[in-house]
C-alpha cells in the first residue's frame, strides 16, 4: 500500500475499518476509491478495493434474497468426512456426475435449471465417505448470472472443497474464467495461497508483529500502512511467504481459500484442443485439472481419488490388543498422535503415555512414538495410556 495516500483517502479507509453495516462499508470504500489517484503505485490497492466493493454488494444482494426464500431449502448439513460442492454453468452435467459417483439420483435433463436447490449425495472413496452437493447453476447456458448465483456462492464458502464442473461443449475456457471471477467477487480464492497475514484487532497494546513465515518488506512499512488506515492496536500474524500485498488484502478484504478441483465434462464430444486450453488455464491458476465423461463413465475413478487428495486428509486405523479397526479415523494432513487421541476421547490425549505406529510415518514398523509424532495416510496406531 502506498504510504503517501492523500489524507482524505486515509480517512475514508479508516472509516471503513470501523463501519458496521454493509452499506456503510460500501460507502466508505467507494469514497476511498474516488480519493485515491489512479497510477502504477496504487494499482493493486485500487484493485483490492474494487473487488471488496463487488463482494459487499453481492453479500447485500444475497441477504435480501435469502430473506424471501425459506432458509432450509438452501442449507445442507454436513455428513461424512467432508463436504464438497459441485458448481458450474447450467447443463454442465452436475446432476449426471452425482448420479455416477454418489448414491443420489438427481434429475438429469437437457434443459437448464433442472436442479433448483442444493442436492446432496454421498461418495465413497475406498473407505472414506465424502459428501458431494450439487449447487443450482451459477451461470446460464449463455454464461450469464442466474437467480441462484449469489445463494450458491454462499454455500461454497461453507464447504470444505469445491469442484468446478465445466461443460466441454460450451466455451469451457470462458466458463472457467467467469466462474473464477464470480468466486473472486464472493471473496473466495481457489489459488493455493503463498502467504497470509491475519490481523487480530485489540483494544490496546499497539502494533505487535508475530512472524511464523517470512516477510519481504520491513516491519516499519507494516506499521506505517496500519497507521494510515487507523488500525492502532493489533496483533499481526505473518504466515508463509507474505508481502505488503497480503497485508493490504487482509485490511480490505476477507478472502476465504477453498481447496478446488477443475473438472471438464463431456470429453466424449469436446474438442481436444479446447480441453488442452482449459488444462493450461487451470495450470496457471495452480489448481488440479481432470477431464471426464459422465456419459461414458470415463475418468470417474481418477476424479474420486483427486477429490480425496485435494482435501488433504489422512486415514488412520486404530489398533486395540492387536486388532485393527475396519473404519478409519479421518484427520487433517499433518495431524499428530495427540490429535488422534483427542478425536477418540477427550481424556485419552491427557492419559496417553506413548503409541506404537505401523505405516509410512515410521522407519521401524511398530515403532514407539510420543504425542507429537506426525501421522500419515493409512497408518495404524495403538495408543497406550495410564
Ligand atoms: N455428451 C455428453 N453429454 C452429457 C454428459 N454429461 C451430461 N450430459 C448431458 O448434459 C445435459 C445436462 O445434464 P445434467 O446432469 O442435468 O446437467 P446439470 O449441470 O445438472 O444441469 P442443471 O442442474 O440444469 O444446471 C443432459 O442432457 C445430459 O445428458 C457427458 O459426459 N457427455
Ligand atoms: Mg442438475
mmCIF file of C-alpha atoms and ligand atoms in Angstrom:
data_model
loop_
_atom_site.group_PDB
_atom_site.id
_atom_site.type_symbol
_atom_site.label_atom_id
_atom_site.label_comp_id
_atom_site.label_asym_id
_atom_site.label_seq_id
_atom_site.Cartn_x
_atom_site.Cartn_y
_atom_site.Cartn_z
ATOM 1 C CA UNK A 1 0.000 0.000 0.000
ATOM 2 C CA UNK A 2 1.478 3.331 -0.961
ATOM 3 C CA UNK A 3 2.371 5.127 2.240
ATOM 4 C CA UNK A 4 1.741 8.542 0.711
ATOM 5 C CA UNK A 5 -2.014 8.268 0.197
ATOM 6 C CA UNK A 6 -3.910 11.576 0.326
ATOM 7 C CA UNK A 7 -5.054 12.294 3.866
ATOM 8 C CA UNK A 8 -8.722 12.212 2.819
ATOM 9 C CA UNK A 9 -8.313 8.733 1.336
ATOM 10 C CA UNK A 10 -6.641 7.528 4.525
ATOM 11 C CA UNK A 11 -9.569 8.901 6.452
ATOM 12 C CA UNK A 12 -12.043 7.047 4.271
ATOM 13 C CA UNK A 13 -10.132 3.771 4.749
ATOM 14 C CA UNK A 14 -10.105 4.361 8.485
ATOM 15 C CA UNK A 15 -13.861 4.875 8.305
ATOM 16 C CA UNK A 16 -14.146 1.531 6.510
ATOM 17 C CA UNK A 17 -12.324 -0.170 9.401
ATOM 18 C CA UNK A 18 -14.966 0.921 11.890
ATOM 19 C CA UNK A 19 -18.026 0.688 9.611
ATOM 20 C CA UNK A 20 -20.594 -1.771 10.948
ATOM 21 C CA UNK A 21 -23.183 -2.185 8.227
ATOM 22 C CA UNK A 22 -22.640 -3.395 4.686
ATOM 23 C CA UNK A 23 -23.971 -0.097 3.349
ATOM 24 C CA UNK A 24 -21.509 1.928 5.432
ATOM 25 C CA UNK A 25 -18.641 -0.279 4.367
ATOM 26 C CA UNK A 26 -19.540 0.121 0.689
ATOM 27 C CA UNK A 27 -19.881 3.874 1.094
ATOM 28 C CA UNK A 28 -16.514 4.239 2.827
ATOM 29 C CA UNK A 29 -14.732 2.151 0.198
ATOM 30 C CA UNK A 30 -16.366 3.994 -2.697
ATOM 31 C CA UNK A 31 -15.299 7.230 -1.126
ATOM 32 C CA UNK A 32 -11.733 5.958 -0.649
ATOM 33 C CA UNK A 33 -11.610 4.782 -4.250
ATOM 34 C CA UNK A 34 -12.651 8.177 -5.553
ATOM 35 C CA UNK A 35 -9.901 9.816 -3.490
ATOM 36 C CA UNK A 36 -7.017 7.527 -4.393
ATOM 37 C CA UNK A 37 -5.228 8.738 -7.506
ATOM 38 C CA UNK A 38 -5.005 6.170 -10.286
ATOM 39 C CA UNK A 39 -1.373 5.322 -11.044
ATOM 40 C CA UNK A 40 1.065 2.416 -11.007
ATOM 41 C CA UNK A 41 1.773 2.643 -7.272
ATOM 42 C CA UNK A 42 -1.898 2.498 -6.275
ATOM 43 C CA UNK A 43 -2.988 -0.064 -8.856
ATOM 44 C CA UNK A 44 -3.089 -3.080 -6.509
ATOM 45 C CA UNK A 45 -4.790 -1.236 -3.688
ATOM 46 C CA UNK A 46 -7.441 0.104 -6.048
ATOM 47 C CA UNK A 47 -7.999 -3.410 -7.389
ATOM 48 C CA UNK A 48 -8.431 -4.819 -3.869
ATOM 49 C CA UNK A 49 -10.921 -2.091 -3.038
ATOM 50 C CA UNK A 50 -12.923 -2.619 -6.218
ATOM 51 C CA UNK A 51 -13.142 -6.342 -5.587
ATOM 52 C CA UNK A 52 -14.165 -5.794 -1.991
ATOM 53 C CA UNK A 53 -16.926 -3.411 -3.106
ATOM 54 C CA UNK A 54 -18.217 -6.021 -5.572
ATOM 55 C CA UNK A 55 -18.085 -8.627 -2.806
ATOM 56 C CA UNK A 56 -20.003 -6.465 -0.333
ATOM 57 C CA UNK A 57 -22.660 -5.657 -2.923
ATOM 58 C CA UNK A 58 -23.133 -9.353 -3.623
ATOM 59 C CA UNK A 59 -23.423 -10.047 0.066
ATOM 60 C CA UNK A 60 -26.071 -7.327 0.405
ATOM 61 C CA UNK A 61 -27.993 -8.811 -2.503
ATOM 62 C CA UNK A 62 -27.725 -12.322 -1.127
ATOM 63 C CA UNK A 63 -29.064 -11.199 2.230
ATOM 64 C CA UNK A 64 -32.050 -9.524 0.669
ATOM 65 C CA UNK A 65 -32.971 -12.568 -1.457
ATOM 66 C CA UNK A 66 -32.413 -15.158 1.257
ATOM 67 C CA UNK A 67 -34.968 -13.384 3.439
ATOM 68 C CA UNK A 68 -37.728 -14.200 0.991
ATOM 69 C CA UNK A 69 -36.671 -17.816 0.463
ATOM 70 C CA UNK A 70 -37.151 -20.392 3.153
ATOM 71 C CA UNK A 71 -33.697 -20.850 4.570
ATOM 72 C CA UNK A 72 -33.782 -24.623 4.997
ATOM 73 C CA UNK A 73 -34.115 -25.073 1.232
ATOM 74 C CA UNK A 74 -30.694 -23.691 0.717
ATOM 75 C CA UNK A 75 -28.663 -25.210 3.526
ATOM 76 C CA UNK A 76 -27.355 -28.746 3.532
ATOM 77 C CA UNK A 77 -25.950 -30.104 6.764
ATOM 78 C CA UNK A 78 -22.582 -31.749 6.500
ATOM 79 C CA UNK A 79 -22.367 -35.513 6.515
ATOM 80 C CA UNK A 80 -19.408 -37.816 6.004
ATOM 81 C CA UNK A 81 -15.830 -36.700 6.449
ATOM 82 C CA UNK A 82 -16.019 -33.610 4.249
ATOM 83 C CA UNK A 83 -18.455 -31.602 2.155
ATOM 84 C CA UNK A 84 -17.506 -30.799 -1.431
ATOM 85 C CA UNK A 85 -19.813 -28.627 -3.516
ATOM 86 C CA UNK A 86 -20.181 -29.043 -7.279
ATOM 87 C CA UNK A 87 -20.630 -25.749 -9.084
ATOM 88 C CA UNK A 88 -20.890 -24.813 -12.721
ATOM 89 C CA UNK A 89 -22.937 -23.458 -15.563
ATOM 90 C CA UNK A 90 -26.366 -24.858 -16.369
ATOM 91 C CA UNK A 91 -26.292 -28.242 -18.111
ATOM 92 C CA UNK A 92 -22.600 -28.865 -17.450
ATOM 93 C CA UNK A 93 -23.519 -32.281 -16.061
ATOM 94 C CA UNK A 94 -23.542 -31.696 -12.292
ATOM 95 C CA UNK A 95 -26.522 -33.983 -11.717
ATOM 96 C CA UNK A 96 -25.063 -36.576 -14.068
ATOM 97 C CA UNK A 97 -21.870 -36.551 -12.013
ATOM 98 C CA UNK A 98 -23.760 -37.082 -8.751
ATOM 99 C CA UNK A 99 -25.639 -39.969 -10.301
ATOM 100 C CA UNK A 100 -22.398 -41.630 -11.318
ATOM 101 C CA UNK A 101 -20.277 -41.198 -8.208
ATOM 102 C CA UNK A 102 -22.754 -40.918 -5.314
ATOM 103 C CA UNK A 103 -25.862 -42.709 -4.090
ATOM 104 C CA UNK A 104 -28.064 -39.744 -5.061
ATOM 105 C CA UNK A 105 -30.371 -39.644 -8.050
ATOM 106 C CA UNK A 106 -30.971 -36.014 -9.004
ATOM 107 C CA UNK A 107 -32.854 -35.221 -12.178
ATOM 108 C CA UNK A 108 -30.747 -35.110 -15.340
ATOM 109 C CA UNK A 109 -32.301 -33.098 -18.135
ATOM 110 C CA UNK A 110 -31.286 -31.388 -21.376
ATOM 111 C CA UNK A 111 -32.810 -28.073 -20.284
ATOM 112 C CA UNK A 112 -31.236 -25.584 -17.906
ATOM 113 C CA UNK A 113 -32.018 -25.163 -14.176
ATOM 114 C CA UNK A 114 -33.340 -28.695 -13.807
ATOM 115 C CA UNK A 115 -31.719 -28.519 -10.362
ATOM 116 C CA UNK A 116 -33.164 -25.580 -8.430
ATOM 117 C CA UNK A 117 -31.963 -26.349 -4.927
ATOM 118 C CA UNK A 118 -28.808 -27.860 -3.419
ATOM 119 C CA UNK A 119 -28.827 -31.637 -3.853
ATOM 120 C CA UNK A 120 -26.592 -33.825 -1.644
ATOM 121 C CA UNK A 121 -25.208 -37.291 -2.249
ATOM 122 C CA UNK A 122 -22.604 -39.499 -0.589
ATOM 123 C CA UNK A 123 -19.496 -40.591 -2.447
ATOM 124 C CA UNK A 124 -17.420 -43.487 -1.214
ATOM 125 C CA UNK A 125 -13.710 -43.242 -1.957
ATOM 126 C CA UNK A 126 -12.157 -46.507 -0.798
ATOM 127 C CA UNK A 127 -13.276 -46.421 2.846
ATOM 128 C CA UNK A 128 -13.962 -42.694 3.227
ATOM 129 C CA UNK A 129 -17.374 -41.094 2.823
ATOM 130 C CA UNK A 130 -17.334 -37.676 1.198
ATOM 131 C CA UNK A 131 -20.492 -35.664 0.704
ATOM 132 C CA UNK A 132 -20.943 -34.050 -2.710
ATOM 133 C CA UNK A 133 -23.547 -31.321 -3.032
ATOM 134 C CA UNK A 134 -24.779 -30.163 -6.431
ATOM 135 C CA UNK A 135 -25.498 -26.439 -6.308
ATOM 136 C CA UNK A 136 -28.005 -24.778 -8.649
ATOM 137 C CA UNK A 137 -26.271 -23.369 -11.721
ATOM 138 C CA UNK A 138 -24.305 -20.154 -11.177
ATOM 139 C CA UNK A 139 -24.242 -19.371 -14.910
ATOM 140 C CA UNK A 140 -26.842 -19.779 -17.633
ATOM 141 C CA UNK A 141 -26.034 -21.610 -20.854
ATOM 142 C CA UNK A 142 -25.165 -18.164 -22.220
ATOM 143 C CA UNK A 143 -22.767 -17.737 -19.325
ATOM 144 C CA UNK A 144 -24.733 -15.051 -17.581
ATOM 145 C CA UNK A 145 -25.542 -14.929 -13.887
ATOM 146 C CA UNK A 146 -28.621 -16.774 -12.692
ATOM 147 C CA UNK A 147 -31.189 -16.272 -9.967
ATOM 148 C CA UNK A 148 -29.162 -18.802 -7.912
ATOM 149 C CA UNK A 149 -25.697 -17.303 -8.329
ATOM 150 C CA UNK A 150 -25.429 -15.469 -5.026
ATOM 151 C CA UNK A 151 -27.033 -18.138 -2.891
ATOM 152 C CA UNK A 152 -24.986 -20.927 -4.439
ATOM 153 C CA UNK A 153 -21.804 -18.923 -3.914
ATOM 154 C CA UNK A 154 -22.831 -18.502 -0.278
ATOM 155 C CA UNK A 155 -22.763 -22.286 0.143
ATOM 156 C CA UNK A 156 -19.321 -22.554 -1.429
ATOM 157 C CA UNK A 157 -17.967 -20.509 1.473
ATOM 158 C CA UNK A 158 -19.146 -23.055 3.967
ATOM 159 C CA UNK A 159 -17.855 -26.151 2.149
ATOM 160 C CA UNK A 160 -14.567 -27.970 2.651
ATOM 161 C CA UNK A 161 -13.846 -28.113 -1.048
ATOM 162 C CA UNK A 162 -15.249 -27.234 -4.447
ATOM 163 C CA UNK A 163 -15.466 -28.996 -7.803
ATOM 164 C CA UNK A 164 -15.778 -26.589 -10.706
ATOM 165 C CA UNK A 165 -17.558 -28.633 -13.355
ATOM 166 C CA UNK A 166 -17.167 -27.278 -16.875
ATOM 167 C CA UNK A 167 -19.305 -28.123 -19.876
ATOM 168 C CA UNK A 168 -16.785 -29.189 -22.503
ATOM 169 C CA UNK A 169 -19.252 -28.310 -25.267
ATOM 170 C CA UNK A 170 -19.923 -24.724 -24.259
ATOM 171 C CA UNK A 171 -16.844 -22.474 -24.325
ATOM 172 C CA UNK A 172 -15.185 -24.121 -21.327
ATOM 173 C CA UNK A 173 -12.335 -21.602 -21.117
ATOM 174 C CA UNK A 174 -14.754 -18.720 -20.907
ATOM 175 C CA UNK A 175 -16.864 -20.650 -18.396
ATOM 176 C CA UNK A 176 -13.846 -21.197 -16.184
ATOM 177 C CA UNK A 177 -12.833 -17.555 -16.353
ATOM 178 C CA UNK A 178 -16.319 -16.385 -15.452
ATOM 179 C CA UNK A 179 -16.598 -18.819 -12.569
ATOM 180 C CA UNK A 180 -13.227 -17.807 -11.145
ATOM 181 C CA UNK A 181 -14.330 -14.185 -11.367
ATOM 182 C CA UNK A 182 -17.636 -14.895 -9.625
ATOM 183 C CA UNK A 183 -15.825 -16.731 -6.849
ATOM 184 C CA UNK A 184 -13.389 -13.882 -6.525
ATOM 185 C CA UNK A 185 -16.184 -11.353 -6.215
ATOM 186 C CA UNK A 186 -17.690 -13.516 -3.493
ATOM 187 C CA UNK A 187 -14.390 -13.371 -1.583
ATOM 188 C CA UNK A 188 -13.394 -16.941 -2.455
ATOM 189 C CA UNK A 189 -9.957 -17.771 -3.802
ATOM 190 C CA UNK A 190 -9.135 -21.163 -5.284
ATOM 191 C CA UNK A 191 -5.461 -20.397 -5.888
ATOM 192 C CA UNK A 192 -3.211 -22.107 -3.392
ATOM 193 C CA UNK A 193 -2.059 -19.342 -1.118
ATOM 194 C CA UNK A 194 1.543 -18.240 -0.953
ATOM 195 C CA UNK A 195 1.312 -16.414 2.313
ATOM 196 C CA UNK A 196 -1.245 -14.954 4.623
ATOM 197 C CA UNK A 197 -1.402 -12.163 7.149
ATOM 198 C CA UNK A 198 -4.018 -12.320 9.860
ATOM 199 C CA UNK A 199 -4.938 -9.187 11.767
ATOM 200 C CA UNK A 200 -6.368 -9.563 15.255
ATOM 201 C CA UNK A 201 -7.640 -6.194 16.351
ATOM 202 C CA UNK A 202 -7.294 -5.342 20.052
ATOM 203 C CA UNK A 203 -8.331 -2.527 22.369
ATOM 204 C CA UNK A 204 -4.794 -1.690 23.444
ATOM 205 C CA UNK A 205 -1.187 -2.800 23.166
ATOM 206 C CA UNK A 206 -0.198 -1.064 19.917
ATOM 207 C CA UNK A 207 1.019 -2.989 16.880
ATOM 208 C CA UNK A 208 2.599 -6.357 17.622
ATOM 209 C CA UNK A 209 4.032 -8.474 14.833
ATOM 210 C CA UNK A 210 4.419 -12.225 15.126
ATOM 211 C CA UNK A 211 6.212 -13.804 12.194
ATOM 212 C CA UNK A 212 5.598 -17.513 11.566
ATOM 213 C CA UNK A 213 6.812 -17.306 7.982
ATOM 214 C CA UNK A 214 8.771 -14.759 6.017
ATOM 215 C CA UNK A 215 8.036 -11.155 5.096
ATOM 216 C CA UNK A 216 9.526 -9.420 2.073
ATOM 217 C CA UNK A 217 9.288 -5.855 3.390
ATOM 218 C CA UNK A 218 10.173 -4.129 6.645
ATOM 219 C CA UNK A 219 8.131 -4.063 9.842
ATOM 220 C CA UNK A 220 8.248 -0.275 9.604
ATOM 221 C CA UNK A 221 6.213 -0.474 6.392
ATOM 222 C CA UNK A 222 3.629 -2.634 8.125
ATOM 223 C CA UNK A 223 3.293 -0.139 10.954
ATOM 224 C CA UNK A 224 3.039 2.741 8.502
ATOM 225 C CA UNK A 225 0.290 1.097 6.456
ATOM 226 C CA UNK A 226 -1.709 0.208 9.561
ATOM 227 C CA UNK A 227 -1.361 3.735 10.927
ATOM 228 C CA UNK A 228 -2.605 5.153 7.643
ATOM 229 C CA UNK A 229 -5.844 3.260 7.831
ATOM 230 C CA UNK A 230 -6.373 3.925 11.503
ATOM 231 C CA UNK A 231 -5.519 0.495 12.906
ATOM 232 C CA UNK A 232 -3.570 1.220 16.074
ATOM 233 C CA UNK A 233 -3.896 -1.852 18.283
ATOM 234 C CA UNK A 234 -3.457 -5.129 16.528
ATOM 235 C CA UNK A 235 -1.590 -8.414 16.516
ATOM 236 C CA UNK A 236 -0.207 -9.038 13.028
ATOM 237 C CA UNK A 237 0.413 -12.714 12.322
ATOM 238 C CA UNK A 238 2.507 -13.487 9.264
ATOM 239 C CA UNK A 239 2.322 -16.943 7.666
ATOM 240 C CA UNK A 240 4.090 -18.401 4.626
ATOM 241 C CA UNK A 241 5.754 -16.048 2.176
ATOM 242 C CA UNK A 242 3.988 -12.761 2.700
ATOM 243 C CA UNK A 243 4.473 -9.259 1.435
ATOM 244 C CA UNK A 244 2.775 -5.902 1.790
ATOM 245 C CA UNK A 245 0.230 -7.231 -0.729
ATOM 246 C CA UNK A 246 -1.036 -9.871 1.703
ATOM 247 C CA UNK A 247 -1.311 -7.141 4.339
ATOM 248 C CA UNK A 248 -3.381 -4.940 2.009
ATOM 249 C CA UNK A 249 -5.571 -7.873 1.185
ATOM 250 C CA UNK A 250 -6.283 -8.618 4.827
ATOM 251 C CA UNK A 251 -7.078 -4.961 5.546
ATOM 252 C CA UNK A 252 -9.511 -4.543 2.670
ATOM 253 C CA UNK A 253 -10.902 -7.995 2.057
ATOM 254 C CA UNK A 254 -11.772 -11.164 3.896
ATOM 255 C CA UNK A 255 -10.804 -13.802 1.390
ATOM 256 C CA UNK A 256 -11.528 -17.432 2.147
ATOM 257 C CA UNK A 257 -9.360 -20.029 0.463
ATOM 258 C CA UNK A 258 -11.023 -23.171 -0.856
ATOM 259 C CA UNK A 259 -9.489 -26.421 -1.950
ATOM 260 C CA UNK A 260 -10.585 -26.790 -5.555
ATOM 261 C CA UNK A 261 -10.591 -29.155 -8.478
ATOM 262 C CA UNK A 262 -11.305 -28.099 -12.054
ATOM 263 C CA UNK A 263 -13.177 -30.849 -13.903
ATOM 264 C CA UNK A 264 -14.059 -30.727 -17.574
ATOM 265 C CA UNK A 265 -17.038 -32.910 -18.503
ATOM 266 C CA UNK A 266 -18.254 -34.294 -21.851
ATOM 267 C CA UNK A 267 -14.828 -35.247 -23.227
ATOM 268 C CA UNK A 268 -16.674 -37.830 -25.325
ATOM 269 C CA UNK A 269 -17.676 -34.939 -27.567
ATOM 270 C CA UNK A 270 -15.423 -31.992 -26.644
ATOM 271 C CA UNK A 271 -12.666 -30.736 -28.906
ATOM 272 C CA UNK A 272 -9.245 -31.914 -27.685
ATOM 273 C CA UNK A 273 -7.647 -28.538 -28.349
ATOM 274 C CA UNK A 274 -10.209 -26.865 -26.121
ATOM 275 C CA UNK A 275 -9.580 -29.438 -23.386
ATOM 276 C CA UNK A 276 -5.904 -28.542 -23.568
ATOM 277 C CA UNK A 277 -6.614 -24.849 -23.299
ATOM 278 C CA UNK A 278 -8.616 -25.401 -20.134
ATOM 279 C CA UNK A 279 -5.777 -27.545 -18.798
ATOM 280 C CA UNK A 280 -3.407 -24.628 -19.372
ATOM 281 C CA UNK A 281 -5.642 -22.103 -17.602
ATOM 282 C CA UNK A 282 -6.065 -24.484 -14.653
ATOM 283 C CA UNK A 283 -2.301 -24.925 -14.549
ATOM 284 C CA UNK A 284 -1.751 -21.181 -14.469
ATOM 285 C CA UNK A 285 -4.138 -20.961 -11.513
ATOM 286 C CA UNK A 286 -2.264 -23.758 -9.764
ATOM 287 C CA UNK A 287 -5.453 -25.821 -9.424
ATOM 288 C CA UNK A 288 -5.525 -29.562 -10.276
ATOM 289 C CA UNK A 289 -7.339 -30.406 -13.518
ATOM 290 C CA UNK A 290 -9.009 -33.559 -14.765
ATOM 291 C CA UNK A 291 -11.280 -34.370 -17.681
ATOM 292 C CA UNK A 292 -14.182 -36.812 -17.562
ATOM 293 C CA UNK A 293 -17.260 -38.056 -19.343
ATOM 294 C CA UNK A 294 -20.151 -38.865 -17.056
ATOM 295 C CA UNK A 295 -21.948 -40.335 -20.046
ATOM 296 C CA UNK A 296 -19.234 -42.893 -20.758
ATOM 297 C CA UNK A 297 -18.056 -43.203 -17.178
ATOM 298 C CA UNK A 298 -14.574 -42.017 -18.103
ATOM 299 C CA UNK A 299 -12.195 -40.503 -15.549
ATOM 300 C CA UNK A 300 -14.509 -41.043 -12.599
ATOM 301 C CA UNK A 301 -12.106 -43.169 -10.534
ATOM 302 C CA UNK A 302 -9.446 -40.528 -11.022
ATOM 303 C CA UNK A 303 -11.958 -37.885 -10.001
ATOM 304 C CA UNK A 304 -12.730 -39.670 -6.737
ATOM 305 C CA UNK A 305 -9.048 -40.001 -5.940
ATOM 306 C CA UNK A 306 -8.344 -36.364 -6.787
ATOM 307 C CA UNK A 307 -11.240 -35.177 -4.623
ATOM 308 C CA UNK A 308 -9.810 -37.067 -1.671
ATOM 309 C CA UNK A 309 -6.300 -35.796 -2.446
ATOM 310 C CA UNK A 310 -7.411 -32.190 -2.777
ATOM 311 C CA UNK A 311 -8.999 -32.263 0.685
ATOM 312 C CA UNK A 312 -5.619 -33.105 2.210
ATOM 313 C CA UNK A 313 -6.983 -35.688 4.591
ATOM 314 C CA UNK A 314 -5.364 -38.779 6.068
ATOM 315 C CA UNK A 315 -6.875 -42.038 7.294
ATOM 316 C CA UNK A 316 -5.636 -43.610 10.469
ATOM 317 C CA UNK A 317 -6.663 -47.051 11.759
ATOM 318 C CA UNK A 318 -6.592 -47.657 15.462
ATOM 319 C CA UNK A 319 -5.445 -50.911 16.940
ATOM 320 C CA UNK A 320 -6.545 -52.335 20.237
ATOM 321 C CA UNK A 321 -4.995 -55.520 21.660
ATOM 322 C CA UNK A 322 -3.673 -56.433 18.254
ATOM 323 C CA UNK A 323 -6.982 -55.955 16.403
ATOM 324 C CA UNK A 324 -7.057 -53.236 13.729
ATOM 325 C CA UNK A 325 -10.303 -51.276 13.240
ATOM 326 C CA UNK A 326 -12.037 -51.533 9.869
ATOM 327 C CA UNK A 327 -13.172 -47.944 9.765
ATOM 328 C CA UNK A 328 -10.532 -45.231 9.584
ATOM 329 C CA UNK A 329 -10.476 -42.098 11.659
ATOM 330 C CA UNK A 330 -10.098 -39.255 9.184
ATOM 331 C CA UNK A 331 -7.846 -36.357 10.180
ATOM 332 C CA UNK A 332 -6.254 -33.372 8.506
ATOM 333 C CA UNK A 333 -2.866 -33.802 6.916
ATOM 334 C CA UNK A 334 -0.077 -33.195 9.447
ATOM 335 C CA UNK A 335 -2.243 -34.419 12.327
ATOM 336 C CA UNK A 336 -0.311 -35.817 15.288
ATOM 337 C CA UNK A 337 -0.895 -38.787 17.567
ATOM 338 C CA UNK A 338 -2.276 -36.249 20.076
ATOM 339 C CA UNK A 339 -4.887 -35.081 17.530
ATOM 340 C CA UNK A 340 -5.877 -38.704 17.038
ATOM 341 C CA UNK A 341 -6.152 -39.316 20.788
ATOM 342 C CA UNK A 342 -8.289 -36.193 21.206
ATOM 343 C CA UNK A 343 -10.619 -37.368 18.482
ATOM 344 C CA UNK A 344 -11.074 -40.745 20.164
ATOM 345 C CA UNK A 345 -11.704 -39.360 23.637
ATOM 346 C CA UNK A 346 -11.025 -36.079 25.418
ATOM 347 C CA UNK A 347 -9.266 -37.843 28.284
ATOM 348 C CA UNK A 348 -7.171 -40.110 26.142
ATOM 349 C CA UNK A 349 -4.864 -37.284 24.991
ATOM 350 C CA UNK A 350 -4.150 -36.462 28.624
ATOM 351 C CA UNK A 351 -3.736 -40.022 29.780
ATOM 352 C CA UNK A 352 -1.696 -41.230 26.844
ATOM 353 C CA UNK A 353 1.813 -42.495 27.634
ATOM 354 C CA UNK A 354 3.042 -43.483 24.204
ATOM 355 C CA UNK A 355 1.845 -45.054 20.983
ATOM 356 C CA UNK A 356 3.043 -47.677 18.553
ATOM 357 C CA UNK A 357 2.772 -46.935 14.864
ATOM 358 C CA UNK A 358 2.859 -49.072 11.726
ATOM 359 C CA UNK A 359 2.904 -47.425 8.301
ATOM 360 C CA UNK A 360 4.551 -44.691 6.251
ATOM 361 C CA UNK A 361 5.228 -42.263 9.088
ATOM 362 C CA UNK A 362 7.713 -44.526 10.854
ATOM 363 C CA UNK A 363 11.025 -46.084 9.823
ATOM 364 C CA UNK A 364 10.619 -49.092 12.059
ATOM 365 C CA UNK A 365 7.270 -50.861 11.917
ATOM 366 C CA UNK A 366 5.656 -50.893 15.350
ATOM 367 C CA UNK A 367 7.895 -48.016 16.432
ATOM 368 C CA UNK A 368 7.175 -46.352 19.771
ATOM 369 C CA UNK A 369 6.348 -42.623 19.383
ATOM 370 C CA UNK A 370 5.236 -39.673 21.514
ATOM 371 C CA UNK A 371 2.134 -37.459 21.142
ATOM 372 C CA UNK A 372 3.849 -35.008 18.767
ATOM 373 C CA UNK A 373 4.555 -37.657 16.147
ATOM 374 C CA UNK A 374 3.066 -36.636 12.776
ATOM 375 C CA UNK A 375 0.923 -39.323 11.173
ATOM 376 C CA UNK A 376 0.477 -40.246 7.519
ATOM 377 C CA UNK A 377 -2.319 -41.690 5.413
ATOM 378 C CA UNK A 378 -3.065 -45.321 6.299
ATOM 379 C CA UNK A 379 -1.013 -45.505 9.478
ATOM 380 C CA UNK A 380 -2.087 -47.994 12.119
ATOM 381 C CA UNK A 381 -1.796 -46.698 15.675
ATOM 382 C CA UNK A 382 -2.145 -48.289 19.086
ATOM 383 C CA UNK A 383 -2.262 -45.826 21.959
ATOM 384 C CA UNK A 384 -1.147 -46.855 25.433
ATOM 385 C CA UNK A 385 -2.481 -44.864 28.347
ATOM 386 C CA UNK A 386 -2.079 -44.914 32.101
HETATM 387 N N1 LIG B 1 -22.154 -35.718 -24.390
HETATM 388 C C1 LIG B 1 -22.313 -35.695 -23.074
HETATM 389 N N2 LIG B 1 -23.437 -35.188 -22.536
HETATM 390 C C2 LIG B 1 -23.567 -35.162 -21.188
HETATM 391 C C3 LIG B 1 -22.544 -35.674 -20.341
HETATM 392 N N3 LIG B 1 -22.938 -35.493 -19.063
HETATM 393 C C4 LIG B 1 -24.158 -34.909 -19.105
HETATM 394 N N4 LIG B 1 -24.545 -34.711 -20.390
HETATM 395 C C5 LIG B 1 -25.827 -34.116 -20.838
HETATM 396 O O1 LIG B 1 -25.895 -32.772 -20.423
HETATM 397 C C6 LIG B 1 -27.260 -32.431 -20.110
HETATM 398 C C7 LIG B 1 -27.348 -31.805 -18.729
HETATM 399 O O2 LIG B 1 -27.003 -32.745 -17.729
HETATM 400 P P1 LIG B 1 -27.325 -32.513 -16.198
HETATM 401 O O3 LIG B 1 -26.563 -33.550 -15.430
HETATM 402 O O4 LIG B 1 -28.774 -32.400 -15.963
HETATM 403 O O5 LIG B 1 -26.635 -31.081 -16.008
HETATM 404 P P2 LIG B 1 -26.703 -30.098 -14.728
HETATM 405 O O6 LIG B 1 -25.395 -29.419 -14.676
HETATM 406 O O7 LIG B 1 -27.108 -30.866 -13.523
HETATM 407 O O8 LIG B 1 -27.818 -29.072 -15.174
HETATM 408 P P3 LIG B 1 -28.686 -28.034 -14.280
HETATM 409 O O9 LIG B 1 -28.973 -28.701 -12.962
HETATM 410 O O10 LIG B 1 -29.889 -27.753 -15.073
HETATM 411 O O11 LIG B 1 -27.799 -26.841 -14.119
HETATM 412 C C8 LIG B 1 -28.072 -33.700 -20.219
HETATM 413 O O12 LIG B 1 -28.735 -33.688 -21.462
HETATM 414 C C9 LIG B 1 -27.028 -34.800 -20.177
HETATM 415 O O13 LIG B 1 -27.416 -35.940 -20.880
HETATM 416 C C10 LIG B 1 -21.354 -36.237 -20.950
HETATM 417 O O14 LIG B 1 -20.425 -36.704 -20.307
HETATM 418 N N5 LIG B 1 -21.304 -36.208 -22.314
HETATM 419 MG MG1 LIG B 2 -28.648 -30.547 -12.202
#
